[in-house]
Amino acid sequence: MEEFNMLPIYRTGIGEITDGIAIKAPMFCKNKCINKCESYYIDVFNKKHGLNTCPYGFNTYLLKNGTDLTLFTGFRVKGEYNKKKADPKIEKEDINPVIEHELMDKYINAYIKYYKYQNEYNGLCGFINELVHDIRKFNAHILYKSDIILNKAEQDKYKAFHEHAKAISAMSSYVSLRLDAYNFIYNQNPLITGGKSIYNLYKIFDKNKRCFNRKASESDIKISISNNGLCPDIKAYDCIELVPFILIDNGIKYTPKGNNISIYVEDTINYQKVQVESLGPKLSSEELDQIFNKGFRGDGAKKLSVDGSGIGLFTLKNICDLHNMDVNAWSEPKVYKTISGVEYSKFIFSIIHKKMDVG
Amino acid sequence: MNFEMFIYKSFSKKYNKILKATKDINITELRSRVRILVVDDEEYDVVTLLKIRGYNVFYKTDIYYVEESEPFDIIILDIKGVGKRFASPLEGFGYAKEIKLKYPHKMVFCYSGTSDVNISEQLKYIDGFIKKDTNIDNWSNKLDENIKTYSDVNYHWNIIKNQLEKAKIAIKDINEIEKLYKESYNNDEFDYLKNSLMNKIKDANIFLNILQSLTTLIKLFAH
């Protein structure tokens, strides 16, 4: 566990003193603690919680925090330490000022608070990890059961079952991608470990379009996808699936009701290009320059009552950089609509994958 | 030999070579030959779906000894709930690392719903990670990529070369062994390699490892 100790701490087990942030243990203490002071430390650990003075005149403080014991050592509290014994042992290079009792109390309280918050934070992290694990586990059950239905139920005879199973599969994929987006921000390793696999840009955009159909229809938004013919496979990390997820999710979030999102995949000799076009809050050229910055939201987007933390496009840029893909955003100056004081213009995202990077 | 027989034998040899080449890169064929073990205390449906797609997949709910993975080429272990006997805080991942250490030629993956930072930092010790709710198409893509890698003589040679370098075998000898290794693979012929190895390698483990990797490869493509 990380610590936030202003005072030096004696580490049992390894018999060493680690410096505090404000007070460094004197070299004298660091050299002596293994041999001469060990018996003193053993004795102190059996004492009550509180301040003591070691045989060499320095102060120690035993903190009992539940079942945890922390021993601060090698510092000097005014009026408490043995000046005659300790002062001659301080060397010129030692950062070991004499401190007031009140300051010592503050340092120790800060340590206790930090320890408490660390524990709560670790507990929360543990809870979230368990939760995400369970969600993925049950999501996997749902996904595979629906795939089994798709395999076993003949399409002609059980058309309704097929359609429901496809919808379940699409929703399950949506949940998975939502969790991937969270994962990529806090721990991207699993999404890039094991090298690249085969992916098809058109197919992953098409799959995401189906995942978002329900959400899009709630806002009466139509998503269309087309291409100029063949779209060969590329090699990419697993996180590539977040690219269409983020773009379509963003598109639905900011497109006014009753409008369209169109996706076009173009394949040429030199590159593959994906263009996502929609209506969105108009951005100035200054805002466009910052659109991929973490936490950025344009003024127009802020006026809308939609959730957004400015992480999505930042994540998108990171993923594109990982794959040496160029990503650009363009907001047309012409205003198409104004709704509740927010100006909307045509918004285009384009992602270019240069073909020399294939394989 | 008369002329017709000569022509027949020449074309027959070429025809067989072409057939072999086609068969070698046929992923459907490879799927049925590469043995995959999935270890998961709860999830069986993914195994069903992989079998439908023609993979030669086996399933266990848990693993007690690293040696249980020996008959398999690719091993995929769940992290949570697996390897309780091992008593590792990393659960199934602890086993995964040990399998990769003991059988460096085997491809070892972990799959999980968790993305614990402690585990993800150690993923470099195995061949990869599959997230638990990966759809079956992605499972298939990943497995096919890795089956092709596993079936490639260069993959196995690189592992052996690493071991030879660690054992401080001279570069000249390593180059010679490489040549013989690849020739043995192409010709299904062991003798020259075996004799050469006996003179150059004292470590029995490395010696056996080299021969074992070759038999694995040859078995994959045996008609």
Coordinates of C-alpha atoms in Angstrom, one line a residue:
Chain A
M1 CA 0.0 0.0 0.0
E2 CA 1.3 3.5 -0.8
E3 CA 2.1 5.6 2.2
F4 CA 2.0 9.3 3.0
N5 CA 4.5 9.6 5.9
M6 CA 6.0 12.9 6.9
L7 CA 8.1 11.2 9.6
P8 CA 10.6 8.4 9.1
I9 CA 9.3 4.9 9.7
Y10 CA 11.1 1.8 11.1
R11 CA 10.4 -1.2 8.9
T12 CA 10.3 -4.4 11.0
G13 CA 11.2 -7.5 9.0
I14 CA 13.9 -5.7 7.0
G15 CA 15.3 -3.7 9.9
E16 CA 15.5 -0.5 8.0
I17 CA 14.3 3.1 8.4
T18 CA 12.7 4.8 5.5
D19 CA 12.7 8.6 5.3
G20 CA 9.6 10.7 5.8
I21 CA 8.6 13.4 3.3
A22 CA 9.3 16.3 5.8
I23 CA 11.8 14.7 8.1
K24 CA 14.6 12.4 7.0
A25 CA 16.1 9.9 9.4
P26 CA 19.6 10.9 10.5
M27 CA 22.4 8.8 9.0
F28 CA 23.3 7.8 12.5
C29 CA 19.9 6.1 13.0
K30 CA 20.0 4.5 9.6
N31 CA 23.4 2.9 10.4
K32 CA 22.6 1.9 13.9
C33 CA 19.0 0.6 13.7
I34 CA 19.9 -3.0 12.6
N35 CA 22.3 -3.7 15.4
K36 CA 22.2 -1.5 18.4
C37 CA 18.6 -0.3 18.3
E38 CA 16.8 -3.5 17.4
S39 CA 16.3 -4.5 21.0
Y40 CA 14.9 -1.1 21.7
Y41 CA 12.4 -1.3 18.8
I42 CA 11.3 -4.8 19.9
D43 CA 10.7 -3.4 23.4
V44 CA 8.7 -0.3 22.0
F45 CA 6.4 -2.5 20.0
N46 CA 5.2 -4.0 23.2
K47 CA 4.5 -0.6 24.8
K48 CA 1.4 1.5 24.7
H49 CA 0.5 3.8 21.7
G50 CA 2.5 7.1 22.0
L51 CA 5.7 9.0 22.2
N52 CA 9.0 7.6 23.5
T53 CA 12.7 8.4 23.6
C54 CA 15.3 6.0 22.3
P55 CA 18.6 5.4 24.1
Y56 CA 20.3 7.8 21.7
G57 CA 18.0 10.6 22.5
F58 CA 15.7 10.6 19.5
N59 CA 12.0 10.4 19.6
T60 CA 9.9 7.4 18.5
Y61 CA 6.1 7.3 18.2
L62 CA 4.2 4.0 18.2
L63 CA 0.9 4.3 16.3
K64 CA -1.7 1.5 16.8
N65 CA -4.3 1.6 14.0
G66 CA -6.6 -1.4 14.7
T67 CA -4.3 -4.4 14.3
D68 CA -1.6 -2.4 12.4
L69 CA 1.4 -1.0 14.2
T70 CA 3.5 1.8 12.7
L71 CA 6.7 3.0 14.4
F72 CA 7.8 6.5 13.5
T73 CA 11.4 7.1 14.6
G74 CA 14.5 9.2 14.2
F75 CA 12.9 12.6 14.8
R76 CA 13.2 15.3 17.4
V77 CA 10.2 16.9 19.2
K78 CA 11.0 20.1 21.1
G79 CA 11.0 19.5 24.9
E80 CA 10.6 15.7 24.4
Y81 CA 13.9 14.5 22.9
N82 CA 17.2 14.2 24.7
K83 CA 19.1 17.3 23.3
K84 CA 22.4 16.3 24.9
K85 CA 22.5 12.8 23.5
A86 CA 20.8 13.4 20.1
D87 CA 22.1 16.8 18.8
P88 CA 25.8 15.7 18.5
K89 CA 24.7 12.8 16.3
I90 CA 23.1 15.1 13.6
E91 CA 25.3 15.5 10.6
K92 CA 25.5 18.5 8.3
E93 CA 23.7 16.7 5.5
D94 CA 20.8 15.4 7.7
I95 CA 17.4 17.0 7.0
N96 CA 16.1 16.5 10.6
P97 CA 14.8 19.8 12.1
V98 CA 13.4 19.9 15.6
I99 CA 9.6 20.1 15.4
E100 CA 6.9 21.3 17.8
H101 CA 4.7 18.7 19.5
E102 CA 1.7 20.1 17.6
L103 CA 3.4 19.6 14.3
M104 CA 4.2 16.0 15.2
D105 CA 0.5 15.5 16.0
K106 CA -0.5 16.9 12.6
Y107 CA 1.9 14.6 10.8
I108 CA 0.6 11.6 12.5
N109 CA -3.0 12.6 12.0
A110 CA -2.3 13.1 8.3
Y111 CA -0.8 9.6 8.1
I112 CA -3.9 8.1 9.8
K113 CA -6.3 10.0 7.4
Y114 CA -4.3 9.0 4.3
Y115 CA -4.2 5.4 5.6
K116 CA -8.0 5.4 6.1
Y117 CA -8.6 6.9 2.6
Q118 CA -6.2 4.4 1.0
N119 CA -8.1 1.6 2.6
E120 CA -11.4 3.0 1.4
Y121 CA -10.0 3.5 -2.1
N122 CA -8.6 0.0 -2.2
G123 CA -11.9 -1.4 -1.0
L124 CA -13.7 0.6 -3.6
C125 CA -11.3 -0.6 -6.3
G126 CA -11.7 -4.1 -5.2
F127 CA -15.5 -3.8 -5.3
I128 CA -15.4 -2.3 -8.8
N129 CA -13.1 -5.0 -10.0
E130 CA -15.3 -7.7 -8.6
L131 CA -18.4 -6.0 -10.0
V132 CA -16.9 -5.7 -13.5
H133 CA -15.7 -9.3 -13.3
D134 CA -19.2 -10.5 -12.4
I135 CA -20.9 -8.3 -15.1
R136 CA -18.5 -9.7 -17.7
K137 CA -19.1 -13.2 -16.5
F138 CA -22.8 -13.0 -16.7
N139 CA -22.6 -11.1 -19.9
A140 CA -20.5 -13.9 -21.4
H141 CA -23.3 -16.4 -20.3
I142 CA -25.9 -14.3 -22.0
L143 CA -23.8 -13.8 -25.2
Y144 CA -22.9 -17.5 -25.6
K145 CA -26.4 -18.7 -24.8
S146 CA -27.8 -16.4 -27.5
D147 CA -25.1 -17.6 -29.9
I148 CA -26.1 -21.2 -29.2
I149 CA -29.7 -20.4 -30.0
L150 CA -28.6 -18.8 -33.3
N151 CA -26.8 -21.9 -34.1
K152 CA -29.4 -24.4 -33.1
A153 CA -32.7 -22.7 -34.0
E154 CA -33.2 -22.9 -37.8
Q155 CA -33.6 -19.5 -39.1
D156 CA -36.7 -20.1 -41.3
K157 CA -38.6 -22.1 -38.7
Y158 CA -37.8 -20.0 -35.7
K159 CA -37.5 -16.6 -37.2
A160 CA -38.7 -14.7 -34.1
F161 CA -36.3 -16.6 -31.9
H162 CA -33.5 -15.7 -34.3
E163 CA -34.3 -12.1 -34.2
H164 CA -34.5 -12.0 -30.4
A165 CA -31.3 -13.9 -30.1
K166 CA -29.6 -11.4 -32.5
A167 CA -30.9 -8.5 -30.4
I168 CA -29.6 -10.1 -27.2
S169 CA -26.3 -10.7 -28.8
A170 CA -26.1 -7.1 -29.9
M171 CA -27.0 -5.8 -26.4
S172 CA -24.5 -8.1 -24.8
S173 CA -21.8 -6.8 -27.2
Y174 CA -22.8 -3.2 -26.2
V175 CA -22.3 -4.0 -22.5
S176 CA -18.9 -5.6 -23.3
L177 CA -17.7 -2.6 -25.2
R178 CA -18.9 -0.2 -22.5
L179 CA -16.8 -2.1 -20.0
D180 CA -13.9 -2.1 -22.5
A181 CA -14.1 1.7 -22.7
Y182 CA -13.8 1.9 -18.9
N183 CA -11.0 -0.6 -18.9
F184 CA -9.0 1.2 -21.5
I185 CA -8.9 4.4 -19.4
Y186 CA -7.7 2.7 -16.2
N187 CA -5.9 -0.4 -17.3
Q188 CA -5.3 -0.8 -21.0
N189 CA -2.9 -3.7 -20.8
P190 CA -5.3 -6.6 -21.3
L191 CA -6.7 -4.9 -24.5
I192 CA -3.2 -4.7 -26.1
T193 CA -1.5 -7.8 -24.7
G194 CA -0.9 -10.8 -26.9
G195 CA -0.3 -8.8 -30.0
K196 CA -2.6 -7.9 -32.9
S197 CA -5.5 -10.0 -34.3
I198 CA -7.4 -9.8 -37.5
Y199 CA -10.2 -7.2 -37.6
N200 CA -12.2 -5.7 -40.4
L201 CA -13.1 -2.0 -40.1
Y202 CA -16.3 -2.3 -42.0
K203 CA -17.5 -5.2 -39.9
I204 CA -16.7 -3.7 -36.5
F205 CA -18.5 -0.5 -37.5
D206 CA -21.4 -2.5 -38.8
K207 CA -21.5 -4.6 -35.6
N208 CA -21.5 -1.5 -33.4
K209 CA -24.2 0.0 -35.5
R210 CA -26.4 -3.0 -34.6
C211 CA -25.4 -2.7 -30.9
F212 CA -26.6 0.9 -30.9
N213 CA -29.8 0.4 -32.9
R214 CA -32.0 0.4 -29.9
K215 CA -30.4 3.5 -28.3
A216 CA -30.5 5.3 -31.7
S217 CA -34.2 4.5 -32.2
E218 CA -35.1 6.0 -28.8
S219 CA -33.9 9.3 -30.2
D220 CA -35.3 8.6 -33.6
I221 CA -31.8 8.7 -35.1
K222 CA -31.0 6.6 -38.2
I223 CA -27.5 5.1 -38.6
S224 CA -26.5 4.1 -42.0
I225 CA -23.3 2.4 -43.2
S226 CA -21.9 1.9 -46.7
N227 CA -18.5 1.3 -48.4
N228 CA -17.0 1.5 -51.8
G229 CA -16.6 -2.2 -52.3
L230 CA -14.1 -4.5 -50.7
C231 CA -12.8 -3.8 -47.2
P232 CA -9.8 -6.1 -46.5
D233 CA -8.9 -7.1 -43.0
I234 CA -6.3 -5.3 -40.9
K235 CA -4.2 -6.4 -37.9
A236 CA -5.2 -4.5 -34.8
Y237 CA -5.2 -4.7 -31.0
D238 CA -8.5 -5.7 -29.3
C239 CA -9.1 -2.1 -28.3
I240 CA -9.8 -1.3 -32.0
E241 CA -13.4 -2.2 -31.4
L242 CA -13.7 0.9 -29.2
V243 CA -13.2 3.2 -32.2
P244 CA -16.7 2.6 -33.7
F245 CA -18.2 2.4 -30.2
I246 CA -16.9 5.8 -29.2
L247 CA -17.7 7.5 -32.5
I248 CA -21.3 6.1 -32.7
D249 CA -21.9 6.7 -29.0
N250 CA -20.8 10.3 -29.4
G251 CA -22.8 10.7 -32.5
I252 CA -26.0 9.6 -30.8
K253 CA -25.3 11.7 -27.7
Y254 CA -24.9 14.9 -29.6
T255 CA -27.1 14.5 -32.7
P256 CA -30.5 16.2 -32.4
K257 CA -33.6 13.9 -32.5
G258 CA -34.8 12.8 -35.9
N259 CA -31.4 13.2 -37.7
N260 CA -29.0 10.8 -39.2
I261 CA -25.5 9.4 -38.6
S262 CA -23.8 8.1 -41.7
I263 CA -20.7 6.0 -41.8
Y264 CA -18.7 5.5 -44.9
V265 CA -15.8 3.1 -45.3
E266 CA -13.5 3.6 -48.2
D267 CA -10.8 1.3 -49.3
T268 CA -8.0 2.4 -51.7
I269 CA -4.6 1.1 -52.8
N270 CA -2.9 3.2 -50.1
Y271 CA -5.3 3.4 -47.2
Q272 CA -8.5 2.5 -45.6
K273 CA -10.6 5.5 -44.4
V274 CA -13.7 5.6 -42.2
Q275 CA -15.8 8.7 -42.1
V276 CA -18.6 9.3 -39.6
E277 CA -20.8 12.2 -40.4
S278 CA -23.6 13.7 -38.2
L279 CA -25.0 16.9 -36.9
G280 CA -23.4 18.2 -33.7
P281 CA -22.9 21.3 -31.6
K282 CA -20.8 23.7 -33.7
L283 CA -17.2 24.0 -32.7
S284 CA -14.9 26.9 -33.3
S285 CA -11.5 26.3 -34.8
E286 CA -9.9 26.8 -31.4
E287 CA -12.2 24.2 -29.9
L288 CA -11.5 21.8 -32.7
D289 CA -7.8 22.0 -31.8
Q290 CA -8.6 20.8 -28.3
I291 CA -11.3 18.2 -29.1
F292 CA -9.0 15.2 -28.4
N293 CA -7.7 16.6 -25.2
K294 CA -8.7 14.8 -22.0
G295 CA -11.6 16.4 -20.2
F296 CA -12.4 18.8 -23.1
R297 CA -16.0 19.6 -23.9
G298 CA -17.1 22.3 -26.3
D299 CA -19.3 25.2 -25.2
G300 CA -22.2 23.9 -27.2
A301 CA -21.9 20.4 -25.8
K302 CA -21.8 21.8 -22.2
K303 CA -25.2 23.6 -22.8
L304 CA -26.8 20.2 -23.6
S305 CA -28.2 18.1 -20.8
V306 CA -26.1 15.1 -21.7
D307 CA -23.5 13.4 -19.6
G308 CA -20.0 13.6 -20.8
S309 CA -16.6 13.7 -19.2
G310 CA -14.5 14.5 -22.2
I311 CA -12.8 11.1 -22.1
G312 CA -14.3 9.4 -25.2
L313 CA -12.4 11.3 -27.9
F314 CA -9.3 11.4 -25.8
T315 CA -9.5 7.6 -25.7
L316 CA -10.2 7.4 -29.4
K317 CA -7.1 9.4 -30.1
N318 CA -5.0 7.1 -27.9
I319 CA -6.3 4.0 -29.7
C320 CA -5.6 5.5 -33.1
D321 CA -2.1 6.6 -32.1
L322 CA -1.5 3.0 -30.9
H323 CA -2.4 1.8 -34.4
N324 CA -0.6 4.6 -36.3
M325 CA -4.0 5.8 -37.6
D326 CA -4.7 9.4 -38.3
V327 CA -7.9 10.8 -36.8
N328 CA -9.3 14.1 -37.7
A329 CA -12.4 16.1 -36.7
W330 CA -14.1 18.8 -38.8
S331 CA -17.0 21.0 -37.9
E332 CA -18.6 22.9 -40.8
P333 CA -18.8 26.7 -40.2
K334 CA -22.4 26.7 -41.7
V335 CA -25.1 26.4 -39.1
Y336 CA -27.8 24.0 -40.0
K337 CA -30.1 24.3 -37.0
T338 CA -30.3 26.1 -33.7
I339 CA -32.1 24.2 -30.9
S340 CA -32.5 25.7 -27.4
G341 CA -29.7 28.2 -28.1
V342 CA -27.3 25.6 -29.4
E343 CA -26.0 25.9 -32.9
Y344 CA -25.7 22.7 -34.9
S345 CA -23.5 22.1 -37.9
K346 CA -22.2 19.1 -39.9
F347 CA -19.6 17.2 -38.0
I348 CA -17.2 14.8 -39.6
F349 CA -14.7 12.4 -38.0
S350 CA -12.3 10.6 -40.3
I351 CA -9.9 7.9 -39.4
I352 CA -7.2 6.8 -41.9
H353 CA -5.4 3.6 -41.7
K354 CA -2.4 3.6 -44.0
K355 CA -1.9 0.3 -45.8
M356 CA 1.8 0.0 -45.2
D357 CA 0.9 -0.7 -41.6
V358 CA -1.0 -3.8 -42.5
G359 CA 0.5 -7.1 -41.3
Chain B
M1 CA 12.4 -47.3 -64.8
N2 CA 10.5 -46.6 -68.1
F3 CA 9.6 -43.1 -69.3
E4 CA 5.9 -43.2 -68.3
M5 CA 6.8 -44.3 -64.8
F6 CA 9.5 -41.5 -64.6
I7 CA 6.9 -38.9 -65.6
Y8 CA 4.3 -40.3 -63.2
K9 CA 6.7 -40.2 -60.3
S10 CA 7.9 -36.7 -61.1
F11 CA 4.4 -35.3 -61.3
S12 CA 3.2 -37.3 -58.3
K13 CA 6.0 -35.8 -56.2
K14 CA 5.1 -32.3 -57.3
Y15 CA 1.4 -33.0 -56.9
N16 CA 1.9 -34.3 -53.3
K17 CA 4.0 -31.3 -52.4
I18 CA 1.3 -28.9 -53.7
L19 CA -1.3 -30.9 -51.8
K20 CA 0.8 -30.8 -48.6
A21 CA 1.3 -27.0 -49.0
T22 CA -2.4 -26.5 -49.5
K23 CA -3.2 -28.7 -46.5
D24 CA -0.5 -27.0 -44.4
I25 CA -2.1 -23.6 -44.6
N26 CA -5.7 -24.8 -44.4
I27 CA -7.0 -23.3 -41.2
T28 CA -10.0 -25.7 -40.9
E29 CA -7.6 -28.6 -41.0
L30 CA -5.3 -27.0 -38.4
R31 CA -8.2 -26.3 -36.1
S32 CA -9.0 -30.0 -35.9
R33 CA -5.4 -30.9 -35.2
V34 CA -4.3 -28.4 -32.6
R35 CA -5.4 -29.5 -29.2
I36 CA -6.9 -26.7 -27.0
L37 CA -7.6 -27.0 -23.3
V38 CA -10.0 -24.6 -21.7
V39 CA -10.0 -24.5 -17.9
D40 CA -12.9 -22.7 -16.3
D41 CA -14.8 -23.5 -13.1
E42 CA -18.1 -22.2 -14.6
E43 CA -18.2 -21.5 -18.3
Y44 CA -18.8 -24.3 -20.8
D45 CA -20.9 -22.6 -23.5
V46 CA -17.8 -21.1 -25.2
V47 CA -16.4 -24.6 -25.5
T48 CA -19.6 -25.7 -27.3
L49 CA -19.4 -22.8 -29.7
L50 CA -15.8 -23.5 -30.5
K51 CA -16.5 -27.2 -31.1
I52 CA -19.3 -26.1 -33.6
R53 CA -16.6 -24.2 -35.4
G54 CA -14.4 -27.2 -35.7
Y55 CA -11.8 -26.6 -33.0
N56 CA -10.3 -29.6 -31.2
V57 CA -11.2 -28.2 -27.7
F58 CA -11.1 -30.0 -24.3
Y59 CA -12.6 -28.7 -21.1
K60 CA -11.7 -29.0 -17.4
T61 CA -13.2 -27.2 -14.5
D62 CA -9.9 -27.0 -12.7
I63 CA -6.3 -28.0 -12.9
Y64 CA -4.3 -29.5 -10.1
Y65 CA -0.9 -30.2 -11.7
V66 CA 1.0 -28.3 -14.3
E67 CA 1.6 -31.6 -16.0
E68 CA -2.1 -31.9 -16.8
S69 CA -1.5 -29.5 -19.6
E70 CA 1.1 -31.6 -21.3
P71 CA -1.1 -33.3 -24.0
F72 CA -2.4 -29.9 -25.2
D73 CA -0.9 -27.3 -27.6
I74 CA -2.9 -24.3 -26.5
I75 CA -4.0 -23.8 -22.9
I76 CA -6.6 -21.2 -21.9
L77 CA -7.2 -20.7 -18.2
D78 CA -9.8 -18.7 -16.4
I79 CA -8.2 -16.6 -13.7
K80 CA -10.8 -16.5 -10.9
G81 CA -11.8 -19.8 -9.3
V82 CA -9.1 -21.9 -11.0
G83 CA -6.0 -23.2 -9.5
K84 CA -7.2 -23.2 -5.9
R85 CA -4.7 -26.0 -5.1
F86 CA -1.8 -23.8 -6.2
A87 CA -2.8 -21.3 -3.5
S88 CA -1.5 -18.4 -5.6
P89 CA -3.0 -15.0 -5.0
L90 CA -3.0 -14.7 -8.8
E91 CA -5.2 -17.9 -9.0
G92 CA -5.4 -19.3 -12.5
F93 CA -2.7 -16.9 -13.7
G94 CA -0.3 -18.5 -11.3
Y95 CA -0.8 -21.8 -13.1
A96 CA -0.6 -20.1 -16.5
K97 CA 2.9 -18.7 -15.7
E98 CA 4.1 -22.1 -14.4
I99 CA 2.8 -23.9 -17.5
K100 CA 4.6 -21.4 -19.8
L101 CA 7.8 -21.8 -17.8
K102 CA 7.7 -25.6 -17.9
Y103 CA 6.4 -25.9 -21.5
P104 CA 7.7 -22.8 -23.3
H105 CA 6.5 -24.1 -26.7
K106 CA 2.9 -24.3 -25.6
M107 CA 0.7 -21.2 -26.1
V108 CA -0.8 -20.1 -22.8
F109 CA -3.6 -17.6 -22.4
C110 CA -5.6 -16.3 -19.5
Y111 CA -9.2 -15.2 -19.8
S112 CA -11.2 -13.3 -17.2
G113 CA -13.7 -10.7 -16.5
T114 CA -11.3 -8.9 -14.3
S115 CA -8.6 -6.5 -15.4
D116 CA -6.7 -6.5 -12.2
V117 CA -3.6 -4.3 -12.5
N118 CA -1.4 -6.8 -10.6
I119 CA -2.2 -9.5 -13.2
S120 CA -2.2 -7.3 -16.3
E121 CA 1.3 -6.1 -15.5
Q122 CA 2.5 -9.8 -15.6
L123 CA 0.7 -10.7 -18.8
K124 CA 4.0 -10.5 -20.7
Y125 CA 5.0 -13.8 -19.1
I126 CA 2.3 -15.7 -21.1
D127 CA 1.0 -15.4 -24.7
G128 CA -2.0 -13.2 -24.2
F129 CA -5.3 -12.4 -22.5
I130 CA -8.9 -12.9 -23.7
K131 CA -11.6 -10.9 -22.0
K132 CA -14.4 -13.0 -20.7
D133 CA -17.3 -11.7 -22.8
T134 CA -15.4 -11.7 -26.1
N135 CA -17.8 -12.7 -28.8
I136 CA -17.2 -16.0 -30.6
D137 CA -16.0 -14.4 -33.9
N138 CA -13.2 -12.7 -31.9
W139 CA -12.4 -15.9 -30.1
S140 CA -12.1 -17.6 -33.5
N141 CA -9.9 -14.8 -35.0
K142 CA -7.6 -15.0 -32.0
L143 CA -7.4 -18.7 -31.9
D144 CA -6.8 -19.0 -35.7
E145 CA -3.9 -16.4 -35.5
N146 CA -2.3 -18.3 -32.7
I147 CA -2.9 -21.7 -34.3
K148 CA -1.1 -20.4 -37.4
T149 CA 1.8 -19.1 -35.2
Y150 CA 2.0 -22.4 -33.3
S151 CA 2.1 -24.3 -36.6
D152 CA 5.0 -22.2 -37.8
V153 CA 8.5 -23.8 -37.5
N154 CA 10.0 -20.4 -36.8
Y155 CA 7.9 -19.9 -33.7
H156 CA 9.3 -23.1 -32.2
W157 CA 12.8 -22.4 -33.4
N158 CA 12.9 -18.9 -31.8
I159 CA 12.0 -20.5 -28.4
I160 CA 14.8 -23.1 -28.8
K161 CA 17.2 -20.4 -29.9
N162 CA 16.5 -18.5 -26.8
Q163 CA 17.2 -21.6 -24.7
L164 CA 20.4 -22.3 -26.5
E165 CA 21.6 -18.7 -26.1
K166 CA 20.9 -18.9 -22.3
A167 CA 22.8 -22.2 -22.2
K168 CA 25.7 -20.3 -23.8
I169 CA 25.9 -22.5 -26.9
A170 CA 28.3 -21.0 -29.5
I171 CA 26.6 -18.9 -32.2
K172 CA 28.3 -21.1 -34.9
D173 CA 26.6 -24.2 -33.3
I174 CA 23.3 -22.4 -33.0
N175 CA 23.3 -21.5 -36.7
E176 CA 24.2 -25.1 -37.6
I177 CA 21.4 -26.5 -35.3
E178 CA 18.9 -24.1 -36.9
K179 CA 19.8 -25.3 -40.4
L180 CA 19.4 -29.0 -39.3
Y181 CA 16.3 -28.3 -37.3
K182 CA 14.5 -26.7 -40.3
E183 CA 15.8 -29.4 -42.6
S184 CA 14.5 -32.1 -40.3
Y185 CA 11.1 -30.5 -40.2
N186 CA 10.9 -30.2 -44.0
N187 CA 12.2 -33.8 -44.6
D188 CA 10.6 -35.6 -41.6
E189 CA 14.1 -36.8 -40.9
F190 CA 15.7 -36.7 -37.4
D191 CA 19.0 -38.5 -37.6
Y192 CA 21.4 -35.7 -38.6
L193 CA 19.9 -33.4 -36.1
K194 CA 20.0 -35.9 -33.3
N195 CA 23.6 -36.7 -33.9
S196 CA 24.6 -33.1 -34.1
L197 CA 22.7 -32.2 -30.9
M198 CA 24.4 -35.0 -29.0
N199 CA 27.8 -33.5 -29.7
K200 CA 26.8 -29.9 -29.0
I201 CA 24.3 -30.0 -26.2
K202 CA 24.9 -31.4 -22.8
D203 CA 21.6 -30.3 -21.2
A204 CA 19.2 -33.2 -21.6
N205 CA 16.2 -30.9 -21.2
I206 CA 17.1 -28.7 -24.1
F207 CA 18.0 -31.8 -26.2
L208 CA 14.6 -33.3 -25.5
N209 CA 12.8 -30.0 -26.0
I210 CA 14.2 -29.6 -29.5
L211 CA 13.2 -33.1 -30.5
Q212 CA 9.8 -32.8 -28.8
S213 CA 9.0 -29.5 -30.6
L214 CA 9.8 -31.2 -33.9
T215 CA 7.6 -34.2 -33.3
T216 CA 4.8 -31.8 -32.3
L217 CA 5.1 -29.9 -35.6
I218 CA 5.4 -33.1 -37.6
K219 CA 2.3 -34.5 -35.9
L220 CA 0.3 -31.4 -36.8
F221 CA 1.0 -31.9 -40.4
A222 CA 1.1 -35.7 -40.5
H223 CA -1.2 -37.2 -43.2

